[in-house]
């Protein structure tokens, strides 16, 4: 079953917009407590919402442009490039770019029981415009969520939900203004970069260069943030990725090992059993 992708609507934007909707039954998902039901990208939004109500909870990230946001007639808040805000059922909203202007908007419709928990824990701040920055990394991660949802594969929809939870956490850290949040943001960029290069050979010097760090600082940062030495952390990520491939494809163990840059299949097999507790073959047979 494929996700539904729409390209429309010139009343919203003079540029083609992208809307990806979840069309599979939620019962097919393993993570039903947090579900992404739609993701939209409005690259040149010109329309404004006035007294708008919504049937679902959603976040909006403004990648570019300036505008305003208002809830239930409360004071108007300014929206700048890199801002994040939420909409939800039971309230009225007025928001959009300034008159005669446009903004670039990403939005995610979300459902599930965990939304209340996220709100209670401060991962969701209703009624507040938050400045999380215009880092291209946020856009890349939002595009990744859309691609996962668009695949129409239940496991990918679950992965998108897990990545959304991580994204909400990072957004919340970006808004607390503390030194800890700056340190966590640095950790996030490094660990996210490592995950993004999971199919590359392990190369501590290349990772360090990308983040203007010494190798010793990189190793110390990863150990402090994850509790694992750098190489072990990357091995664990690769074995986690191998599990996903074993479950979702018919690729041989040798093919999987080589794709993850393990030229010695026996070494890969030993690592897999070490971190997964069973051999790759038994892991696949148990699913």
PDB file of C-alpha atoms in Angstrom:
ATOM      1  CA  UNK A   1       0.000   0.000   0.000  1.00  0.00           C
ATOM      2  CA  UNK A   2       1.426   3.380  -0.960  1.00  0.00           C
ATOM      3  CA  UNK A   3       1.194   6.661   0.861  1.00  0.00           C
ATOM      4  CA  UNK A   4      -0.815   9.372  -0.828  1.00  0.00           C
ATOM      5  CA  UNK A   5       1.193  12.318  -2.133  1.00  0.00           C
ATOM      6  CA  UNK A   6      -0.578  15.457  -3.301  1.00  0.00           C
ATOM      7  CA  UNK A   7       0.885  18.371  -5.260  1.00  0.00           C
ATOM      8  CA  UNK A   8      -1.452  21.362  -5.070  1.00  0.00           C
ATOM      9  CA  UNK A   9      -2.983  24.111  -4.314  1.00  0.00           C
ATOM     10  CA  UNK A  10      -2.407  27.540  -5.867  1.00  0.00           C
ATOM     11  CA  UNK A  11      -4.723  29.223  -3.364  1.00  0.00           C
ATOM     12  CA  UNK A  12      -2.180  28.286  -0.691  1.00  0.00           C
ATOM     13  CA  UNK A  13       1.027  28.839  -2.634  1.00  0.00           C
ATOM     14  CA  UNK A  14       1.974  29.815  -6.202  1.00  0.00           C
ATOM     15  CA  UNK A  15       4.634  27.090  -5.991  1.00  0.00           C
ATOM     16  CA  UNK A  16       3.901  23.337  -6.087  1.00  0.00           C
ATOM     17  CA  UNK A  17       3.296  22.015  -2.590  1.00  0.00           C
ATOM     18  CA  UNK A  18       3.824  18.495  -1.290  1.00  0.00           C
ATOM     19  CA  UNK A  19       1.442  16.692   1.046  1.00  0.00           C
ATOM     20  CA  UNK A  20       2.111  13.088   2.058  1.00  0.00           C
ATOM     21  CA  UNK A  21      -0.703  11.288   3.886  1.00  0.00           C
ATOM     22  CA  UNK A  22      -0.734   8.027   5.794  1.00  0.00           C
ATOM     23  CA  UNK A  23      -3.307   5.842   4.040  1.00  0.00           C
ATOM     24  CA  UNK A  24      -2.698   2.501   5.754  1.00  0.00           C
ATOM     25  CA  UNK A  25      -4.787   1.416   8.741  1.00  0.00           C
ATOM     26  CA  UNK A  26      -3.151   2.452  12.024  1.00  0.00           C
ATOM     27  CA  UNK A  27      -3.668  -1.121  13.273  1.00  0.00           C
ATOM     28  CA  UNK A  28      -0.894  -2.145  10.852  1.00  0.00           C
ATOM     29  CA  UNK A  29       1.621  -0.047  12.805  1.00  0.00           C
ATOM     30  CA  UNK A  30       3.608  -1.210  15.805  1.00  0.00           C
ATOM     31  CA  UNK A  31       3.842   2.302  17.273  1.00  0.00           C
ATOM     32  CA  UNK A  32       0.205   3.319  17.627  1.00  0.00           C
ATOM     33  CA  UNK A  33       0.752   5.674  20.555  1.00  0.00           C
ATOM     34  CA  UNK A  34       2.509   8.156  18.260  1.00  0.00           C
ATOM     35  CA  UNK A  35       1.519   8.260  14.604  1.00  0.00           C
ATOM     36  CA  UNK A  36       2.340  10.722  11.831  1.00  0.00           C
ATOM     37  CA  UNK A  37      -0.818  11.011   9.743  1.00  0.00           C
ATOM     38  CA  UNK A  38       0.385  13.633   7.253  1.00  0.00           C
ATOM     39  CA  UNK A  39       3.402  15.757   6.373  1.00  0.00           C
ATOM     40  CA  UNK A  40       3.241  18.857   4.215  1.00  0.00           C
ATOM     41  CA  UNK A  41       5.769  21.174   2.611  1.00  0.00           C
ATOM     42  CA  UNK A  42       4.449  24.578   1.521  1.00  0.00           C
ATOM     43  CA  UNK A  43       7.483  26.299  -0.054  1.00  0.00           C
ATOM     44  CA  UNK A  44       5.836  29.642  -0.835  1.00  0.00           C
ATOM     45  CA  UNK A  45       2.766  29.873   1.372  1.00  0.00           C
ATOM     46  CA  UNK A  46       0.848  33.098   0.846  1.00  0.00           C
ATOM     47  CA  UNK A  47      -2.479  32.273   2.523  1.00  0.00           C
ATOM     48  CA  UNK A  48      -3.307  33.184   6.144  1.00  0.00           C
ATOM     49  CA  UNK A  49      -5.512  31.236   8.516  1.00  0.00           C
ATOM     50  CA  UNK A  50      -8.174  33.217  10.396  1.00  0.00           C
ATOM     51  CA  UNK A  51     -10.363  31.709  13.136  1.00  0.00           C
ATOM     52  CA  UNK A  52      -9.163  28.307  11.948  1.00  0.00           C
ATOM     53  CA  UNK A  53      -9.979  25.115  13.846  1.00  0.00           C
ATOM     54  CA  UNK A  54      -8.287  21.740  13.472  1.00  0.00           C
ATOM     55  CA  UNK A  55      -9.375  18.140  13.929  1.00  0.00           C
ATOM     56  CA  UNK A  56      -5.860  16.916  14.703  1.00  0.00           C
ATOM     57  CA  UNK A  57      -2.721  17.999  16.503  1.00  0.00           C
ATOM     58  CA  UNK A  58       0.046  19.407  14.306  1.00  0.00           C
ATOM     59  CA  UNK A  59       3.370  21.200  14.457  1.00  0.00           C
ATOM     60  CA  UNK A  60       4.547  23.784  11.956  1.00  0.00           C
ATOM     61  CA  UNK A  61       8.162  24.667  11.276  1.00  0.00           C
ATOM     62  CA  UNK A  62       8.879  27.850   9.329  1.00  0.00           C
ATOM     63  CA  UNK A  63      12.055  27.347   7.315  1.00  0.00           C
ATOM     64  CA  UNK A  64      11.972  30.822   5.783  1.00  0.00           C
ATOM     65  CA  UNK A  65       9.898  34.001   5.950  1.00  0.00           C
ATOM     66  CA  UNK A  66       8.185  36.131   8.595  1.00  0.00           C
ATOM     67  CA  UNK A  67       4.611  36.241   9.883  1.00  0.00           C
ATOM     68  CA  UNK A  68       2.408  36.006  12.970  1.00  0.00           C
ATOM     69  CA  UNK A  69       0.665  33.411  15.172  1.00  0.00           C
ATOM     70  CA  UNK A  70      -2.310  33.865  17.508  1.00  0.00           C
ATOM     71  CA  UNK A  71      -4.393  31.456  19.633  1.00  0.00           C
ATOM     72  CA  UNK A  72      -7.940  32.160  20.882  1.00  0.00           C
ATOM     73  CA  UNK A  73      -7.559  35.905  20.483  1.00  0.00           C
ATOM     74  CA  UNK A  74      -4.552  36.089  22.794  1.00  0.00           C
ATOM     75  CA  UNK A  75      -1.649  38.455  22.024  1.00  0.00           C
ATOM     76  CA  UNK A  76      -0.195  38.101  18.535  1.00  0.00           C
ATOM     77  CA  UNK A  77       3.256  36.501  18.439  1.00  0.00           C
ATOM     78  CA  UNK A  78       5.864  37.145  15.779  1.00  0.00           C
ATOM     79  CA  UNK A  79       7.008  34.209  13.649  1.00  0.00           C
ATOM     80  CA  UNK A  80      10.527  34.393  12.234  1.00  0.00           C
ATOM     81  CA  UNK A  81      12.622  32.109  10.090  1.00  0.00           C
ATOM     82  CA  UNK A  82      13.413  29.037  12.190  1.00  0.00           C
ATOM     83  CA  UNK A  83      10.257  29.266  14.317  1.00  0.00           C
ATOM     84  CA  UNK A  84       8.150  26.349  15.502  1.00  0.00           C
ATOM     85  CA  UNK A  85       4.553  26.360  16.772  1.00  0.00           C
ATOM     86  CA  UNK A  86       1.656  23.955  17.335  1.00  0.00           C
ATOM     87  CA  UNK A  87      -2.062  23.796  16.531  1.00  0.00           C
ATOM     88  CA  UNK A  88      -4.575  21.444  18.161  1.00  0.00           C
ATOM     89  CA  UNK A  89      -8.318  20.684  18.389  1.00  0.00           C
ATOM     90  CA  UNK A  90     -10.519  22.851  20.567  1.00  0.00           C
ATOM     91  CA  UNK A  91      -8.875  26.211  19.879  1.00  0.00           C
ATOM     92  CA  UNK A  92      -9.039  28.922  17.210  1.00  0.00           C
ATOM     93  CA  UNK A  93      -5.934  30.022  15.371  1.00  0.00           C
ATOM     94  CA  UNK A  94      -4.893  32.931  13.206  1.00  0.00           C
ATOM     95  CA  UNK A  95      -1.489  32.603  11.595  1.00  0.00           C
ATOM     96  CA  UNK A  96       0.406  32.993   8.366  1.00  0.00           C
ATOM     97  CA  UNK A  97       2.950  35.147   6.560  1.00  0.00           C
ATOM     98  CA  UNK A  98       2.718  38.910   6.593  1.00  0.00           C
ATOM     99  CA  UNK A  99       0.280  40.419   4.110  1.00  0.00           C
ATOM    100  CA  UNK A 100       1.795  40.471   0.635  1.00  0.00           C
ATOM    101  CA  UNK A 101       4.623  38.153   1.666  1.00  0.00           C
ATOM    102  CA  UNK A 102       5.163  34.389   1.886  1.00  0.00           C
ATOM    103  CA  UNK A 103       6.887  31.837   4.054  1.00  0.00           C
ATOM    104  CA  UNK A 104       8.206  28.280   3.692  1.00  0.00           C
ATOM    105  CA  UNK A 105       6.318  25.932   5.979  1.00  0.00           C
ATOM    106  CA  UNK A 106       6.682  22.288   6.961  1.00  0.00           C
ATOM    107  CA  UNK A 107       3.872  20.767   8.988  1.00  0.00           C
ATOM    108  CA  UNK A 108       3.296  17.374  10.585  1.00  0.00           C
ATOM    109  CA  UNK A 109      -0.124  16.058  11.638  1.00  0.00           C
ATOM    110  CA  UNK A 110       0.262  13.823  14.682  1.00  0.00           C
ATOM    111  CA  UNK A 111      -2.061  11.441  16.530  1.00  0.00           C
ATOM    112  CA  UNK A 112      -1.655   9.168  19.536  1.00  0.00           C
ATOM    113  CA  UNK A 113      -1.858   8.930  23.295  1.00  0.00           C
ATOM    114  CA  UNK A 114       1.735  10.038  23.825  1.00  0.00           C
ATOM    115  CA  UNK A 115       0.938  13.616  22.828  1.00  0.00           C
ATOM    116  CA  UNK A 116      -0.394  14.295  26.332  1.00  0.00           C
ATOM    117  CA  UNK A 117       2.742  12.837  27.887  1.00  0.00           C
ATOM    118  CA  UNK A 118       4.922  14.961  25.609  1.00  0.00           C
ATOM    119  CA  UNK A 119       2.997  18.062  26.640  1.00  0.00           C
ATOM    120  CA  UNK A 120       3.349  17.224  30.329  1.00  0.00           C
ATOM    121  CA  UNK A 121       7.096  16.670  29.924  1.00  0.00           C
ATOM    122  CA  UNK A 122       7.592  19.922  28.016  1.00  0.00           C
ATOM    123  CA  UNK A 123       8.431  18.402  24.629  1.00  0.00           C
ATOM    124  CA  UNK A 124       5.338  20.170  23.310  1.00  0.00           C
ATOM    125  CA  UNK A 125       4.701  23.797  24.283  1.00  0.00           C
ATOM    126  CA  UNK A 126       1.190  24.710  23.192  1.00  0.00           C
ATOM    127  CA  UNK A 127       0.431  28.313  22.314  1.00  0.00           C
ATOM    128  CA  UNK A 128       4.059  29.411  22.192  1.00  0.00           C
ATOM    129  CA  UNK A 129       6.177  30.367  19.196  1.00  0.00           C
ATOM    130  CA  UNK A 130       9.583  28.802  19.759  1.00  0.00           C
ATOM    131  CA  UNK A 131      12.781  29.737  17.975  1.00  0.00           C
ATOM    132  CA  UNK A 132      14.693  26.546  17.172  1.00  0.00           C
ATOM    133  CA  UNK A 133      16.907  27.983  14.437  1.00  0.00           C
ATOM    134  CA  UNK A 134      17.079  27.726  10.656  1.00  0.00           C
ATOM    135  CA  UNK A 135      19.708  24.984  10.545  1.00  0.00           C
ATOM    136  CA  UNK A 136      19.436  23.030   7.247  1.00  0.00           C
ATOM    137  CA  UNK A 137      19.688  19.883   9.376  1.00  0.00           C
ATOM    138  CA  UNK A 138      16.104  20.417  10.600  1.00  0.00           C
ATOM    139  CA  UNK A 139      14.888  20.551   6.997  1.00  0.00           C
ATOM    140  CA  UNK A 140      16.837  17.419   6.096  1.00  0.00           C
ATOM    141  CA  UNK A 141      15.255  15.529   8.982  1.00  0.00           C
ATOM    142  CA  UNK A 142      11.765  16.730   8.077  1.00  0.00           C
ATOM    143  CA  UNK A 143      12.311  15.642   4.472  1.00  0.00           C
ATOM    144  CA  UNK A 144      13.453  12.249   5.759  1.00  0.00           C
ATOM    145  CA  UNK A 145      10.219  11.879   7.752  1.00  0.00           C
ATOM    146  CA  UNK A 146       8.217  12.641   4.600  1.00  0.00           C
ATOM    147  CA  UNK A 147      10.171  10.095   2.561  1.00  0.00           C
ATOM    148  CA  UNK A 148       9.636   7.399   5.185  1.00  0.00           C
ATOM    149  CA  UNK A 149       5.901   8.087   5.291  1.00  0.00           C
ATOM    150  CA  UNK A 150       5.700   8.235   1.510  1.00  0.00           C
ATOM    151  CA  UNK A 151       7.175   4.735   1.157  1.00  0.00           C
ATOM    152  CA  UNK A 152       3.888   3.216   2.343  1.00  0.00           C
ATOM    153  CA  UNK A 153       5.774   0.598   4.382  1.00  0.00           C
ATOM    154  CA  UNK A 154       4.406   0.204   7.949  1.00  0.00           C
ATOM    155  CA  UNK A 155       7.903  -0.246   9.397  1.00  0.00           C
ATOM    156  CA  UNK A 156       8.995   3.034   7.800  1.00  0.00           C
ATOM    157  CA  UNK A 157       5.995   4.824   9.281  1.00  0.00           C
ATOM    158  CA  UNK A 158       7.059   3.486  12.675  1.00  0.00           C
ATOM    159  CA  UNK A 159      10.603   4.710  12.026  1.00  0.00           C
ATOM    160  CA  UNK A 160       9.242   8.147  11.137  1.00  0.00           C
ATOM    161  CA  UNK A 161       7.371   8.257  14.444  1.00  0.00           C
ATOM    162  CA  UNK A 162      10.509   7.326  16.375  1.00  0.00           C
ATOM    163  CA  UNK A 163      12.497   9.997  14.556  1.00  0.00           C
ATOM    164  CA  UNK A 164       9.755  12.534  15.255  1.00  0.00           C
ATOM    165  CA  UNK A 165      10.036  11.829  18.979  1.00  0.00           C
ATOM    166  CA  UNK A 166      13.767  12.490  18.782  1.00  0.00           C
ATOM    167  CA  UNK A 167      13.137  15.669  16.809  1.00  0.00           C
ATOM    168  CA  UNK A 168      10.627  16.958  19.379  1.00  0.00           C
ATOM    169  CA  UNK A 169      13.178  16.332  22.090  1.00  0.00           C
ATOM    170  CA  UNK A 170      15.870  18.245  20.223  1.00  0.00           C
ATOM    171  CA  UNK A 171      13.478  21.117  19.549  1.00  0.00           C
ATOM    172  CA  UNK A 172      12.641  21.322  23.265  1.00  0.00           C
ATOM    173  CA  UNK A 173      16.332  21.483  24.152  1.00  0.00           C
ATOM    174  CA  UNK A 174      16.855  24.290  21.646  1.00  0.00           C
ATOM    175  CA  UNK A 175      14.361  26.483  23.463  1.00  0.00           C
ATOM    176  CA  UNK A 176      15.581  26.210  27.071  1.00  0.00           C
ATOM    177  CA  UNK A 177      18.432  28.683  26.537  1.00  0.00           C
ATOM    178  CA  UNK A 178      20.884  26.812  28.753  1.00  0.00           C
ATOM    179  CA  UNK A 179      24.498  25.827  28.265  1.00  0.00           C
ATOM    180  CA  UNK A 180      23.318  22.235  28.508  1.00  0.00           C
ATOM    181  CA  UNK A 181      21.134  22.726  25.462  1.00  0.00           C
ATOM    182  CA  UNK A 182      24.079  24.085  23.449  1.00  0.00           C
ATOM    183  CA  UNK A 183      26.183  21.101  24.442  1.00  0.00           C
ATOM    184  CA  UNK A 184      23.337  18.721  23.620  1.00  0.00           C
ATOM    185  CA  UNK A 185      22.889  20.399  20.246  1.00  0.00           C
ATOM    186  CA  UNK A 186      26.566  19.754  19.449  1.00  0.00           C
ATOM    187  CA  UNK A 187      26.159  16.134  20.521  1.00  0.00           C
ATOM    188  CA  UNK A 188      23.055  15.841  18.344  1.00  0.00           C
ATOM    189  CA  UNK A 189      24.824  17.110  15.231  1.00  0.00           C
ATOM    190  CA  UNK A 190      27.702  14.666  15.674  1.00  0.00           C
ATOM    191  CA  UNK A 191      25.596  11.600  16.482  1.00  0.00           C
ATOM    192  CA  UNK A 192      23.114  12.424  13.725  1.00  0.00           C
ATOM    193  CA  UNK A 193      25.997  12.769  11.276  1.00  0.00           C
ATOM    194  CA  UNK A 194      27.331   9.359  12.303  1.00  0.00           C
ATOM    195  CA  UNK A 195      23.890   7.814  11.806  1.00  0.00           C
ATOM    196  CA  UNK A 196      23.614   9.505   8.404  1.00  0.00           C
ATOM    197  CA  UNK A 197      26.914   7.869   7.319  1.00  0.00           C
ATOM    198  CA  UNK A 198      26.064   4.423   8.683  1.00  0.00           C
ATOM    199  CA  UNK A 199      26.864   2.791   5.303  1.00  0.00           C
ATOM    200  CA  UNK A 200      30.345   4.343   5.208  1.00  0.00           C
ATOM    201  CA  UNK A 201      33.512   2.773   6.651  1.00  0.00           C
ATOM    202  CA  UNK A 202      34.316   3.687  10.249  1.00  0.00           C
ATOM    203  CA  UNK A 203      36.649   6.699   9.966  1.00  0.00           C
ATOM    204  CA  UNK A 204      37.084   8.713  13.159  1.00  0.00           C
ATOM    205  CA  UNK A 205      39.315  11.291  11.451  1.00  0.00           C
ATOM    206  CA  UNK A 206      36.726  12.001   8.725  1.00  0.00           C
ATOM    207  CA  UNK A 207      33.958  12.445  11.322  1.00  0.00           C
ATOM    208  CA  UNK A 208      36.135  14.744  13.412  1.00  0.00           C
ATOM    209  CA  UNK A 209      37.046  16.880  10.367  1.00  0.00           C
ATOM    210  CA  UNK A 210      33.387  17.367   9.446  1.00  0.00           C
ATOM    211  CA  UNK A 211      32.751  18.895  12.878  1.00  0.00           C
ATOM    212  CA  UNK A 212      36.056  20.739  13.361  1.00  0.00           C
ATOM    213  CA  UNK A 213      36.979  18.498  16.282  1.00  0.00           C
ATOM    214  CA  UNK A 214      40.105  16.603  17.210  1.00  0.00           C
ATOM    215  CA  UNK A 215      39.718  12.831  17.216  1.00  0.00           C
ATOM    216  CA  UNK A 216      40.306  12.751  20.984  1.00  0.00           C
ATOM    217  CA  UNK A 217      37.556  15.330  21.543  1.00  0.00           C
ATOM    218  CA  UNK A 218      35.224  13.373  19.262  1.00  0.00           C
ATOM    219  CA  UNK A 219      35.868  10.169  21.213  1.00  0.00           C
ATOM    220  CA  UNK A 220      35.336  11.942  24.529  1.00  0.00           C
ATOM    221  CA  UNK A 221      32.098  13.554  23.291  1.00  0.00           C
ATOM    222  CA  UNK A 222      30.637  10.257  22.065  1.00  0.00           C
ATOM    223  CA  UNK A 223      31.638   8.390  25.204  1.00  0.00           C
ATOM    224  CA  UNK A 224      30.095  11.080  27.421  1.00  0.00           C
ATOM    225  CA  UNK A 225      26.892  11.316  25.372  1.00  0.00           C
ATOM    226  CA  UNK A 226      26.237   7.622  24.682  1.00  0.00           C
ATOM    227  CA  UNK A 227      28.176   5.708  27.312  1.00  0.00           C
ATOM    228  CA  UNK A 228      30.057   3.779  24.612  1.00  0.00           C
ATOM    229  CA  UNK A 229      33.485   4.218  23.010  1.00  0.00           C
ATOM    230  CA  UNK A 230      33.256   5.666  19.501  1.00  0.00           C
ATOM    231  CA  UNK A 231      33.925   2.448  17.591  1.00  0.00           C
ATOM    232  CA  UNK A 232      31.537   0.413  19.726  1.00  0.00           C
ATOM    233  CA  UNK A 233      28.837   3.065  19.294  1.00  0.00           C
ATOM    234  CA  UNK A 234      29.190   2.920  15.495  1.00  0.00           C
ATOM    235  CA  UNK A 235      29.217  -0.894  15.527  1.00  0.00           C
ATOM    236  CA  UNK A 236      25.997  -0.854  17.547  1.00  0.00           C
ATOM    237  CA  UNK A 237      24.399   1.515  15.032  1.00  0.00           C
ATOM    238  CA  UNK A 238      25.456  -0.702  12.153  1.00  0.00           C
ATOM    239  CA  UNK A 239      24.115  -3.851  13.832  1.00  0.00           C
ATOM    240  CA  UNK A 240      20.849  -2.038  14.535  1.00  0.00           C
ATOM    241  CA  UNK A 241      20.657  -1.160  10.840  1.00  0.00           C
ATOM    242  CA  UNK A 242      21.471  -4.767   9.935  1.00  0.00           C
ATOM    243  CA  UNK A 243      18.475  -5.907  12.009  1.00  0.00           C
ATOM    244  CA  UNK A 244      16.195  -3.630   9.982  1.00  0.00           C
ATOM    245  CA  UNK A 245      17.567  -4.995   6.705  1.00  0.00           C
ATOM    246  CA  UNK A 246      17.167  -8.583   7.897  1.00  0.00           C
ATOM    247  CA  UNK A 247      13.532  -7.951   8.793  1.00  0.00           C
ATOM    248  CA  UNK A 248      12.540  -5.937   5.737  1.00  0.00           C
ATOM    249  CA  UNK A 249      14.545  -7.497   2.883  1.00  0.00           C
ATOM    250  CA  UNK A 250      15.710 -10.866   1.596  1.00  0.00           C
ATOM    251  CA  UNK A 251      19.340  -9.722   1.315  1.00  0.00           C
ATOM    252  CA  UNK A 252      21.885 -12.341   2.341  1.00  0.00           C
ATOM    253  CA  UNK A 253      23.963 -11.898   5.480  1.00  0.00           C
ATOM    254  CA  UNK A 254      27.048 -11.427   3.319  1.00  0.00           C
ATOM    255  CA  UNK A 255      25.317  -8.716   1.254  1.00  0.00           C
ATOM    256  CA  UNK A 256      24.234  -6.930   4.417  1.00  0.00           C
ATOM    257  CA  UNK A 257      27.725  -7.118   5.903  1.00  0.00           C
ATOM    258  CA  UNK A 258      29.318  -5.711   2.765  1.00  0.00           C
ATOM    259  CA  UNK A 259      26.746  -2.899   2.473  1.00  0.00           C
ATOM    260  CA  UNK A 260      27.671  -1.834   6.014  1.00  0.00           C
ATOM    261  CA  UNK A 261      31.389  -1.926   5.103  1.00  0.00           C
ATOM    262  CA  UNK A 262      32.247  -5.174   6.885  1.00  0.00           C
ATOM    263  CA  UNK A 263      34.495  -6.958   4.386  1.00  0.00           C
ATOM    264  CA  UNK A 264      35.059  -9.802   6.860  1.00  0.00           C
ATOM    265  CA  UNK A 265      31.683 -11.535   7.107  1.00  0.00           C
ATOM    266  CA  UNK A 266      32.817 -13.669  10.048  1.00  0.00           C
ATOM    267  CA  UNK A 267      33.760 -10.529  11.984  1.00  0.00           C
ATOM    268  CA  UNK A 268      30.351  -9.041  11.183  1.00  0.00           C
ATOM    269  CA  UNK A 269      28.667 -12.252  12.380  1.00  0.00           C
ATOM    270  CA  UNK A 270      30.575 -12.147  15.679  1.00  0.00           C
ATOM    271  CA  UNK A 271      29.620  -8.503  16.217  1.00  0.00           C
ATOM    272  CA  UNK A 272      25.985  -9.237  15.403  1.00  0.00           C
ATOM    273  CA  UNK A 273      25.790 -12.054  17.942  1.00  0.00           C
ATOM    274  CA  UNK A 274      27.613  -9.936  20.526  1.00  0.00           C
ATOM    275  CA  UNK A 275      25.186  -7.013  20.310  1.00  0.00           C
ATOM    276  CA  UNK A 276      21.966  -8.804  19.286  1.00  0.00           C
ATOM    277  CA  UNK A 277      22.381 -11.844  21.516  1.00  0.00           C
ATOM    278  CA  UNK A 278      21.704 -14.278  18.653  1.00  0.00           C
ATOM    279  CA  UNK A 279      23.185 -14.945  15.244  1.00  0.00           C
ATOM    280  CA  UNK A 280      21.937 -12.985  12.253  1.00  0.00           C
ATOM    281  CA  UNK A 281      20.385 -16.154  10.843  1.00  0.00           C
ATOM    282  CA  UNK A 282      18.476 -16.935  14.030  1.00  0.00           C
ATOM    283  CA  UNK A 283      17.417 -13.312  14.350  1.00  0.00           C
ATOM    284  CA  UNK A 284      15.853 -13.398  10.879  1.00  0.00           C
ATOM    285  CA  UNK A 285      14.181 -16.760  11.546  1.00  0.00           C
ATOM    286  CA  UNK A 286      12.710 -15.499  14.831  1.00  0.00           C
ATOM    287  CA  UNK A 287      10.871 -12.579  13.204  1.00  0.00           C
TER     288      UNK A 287
END
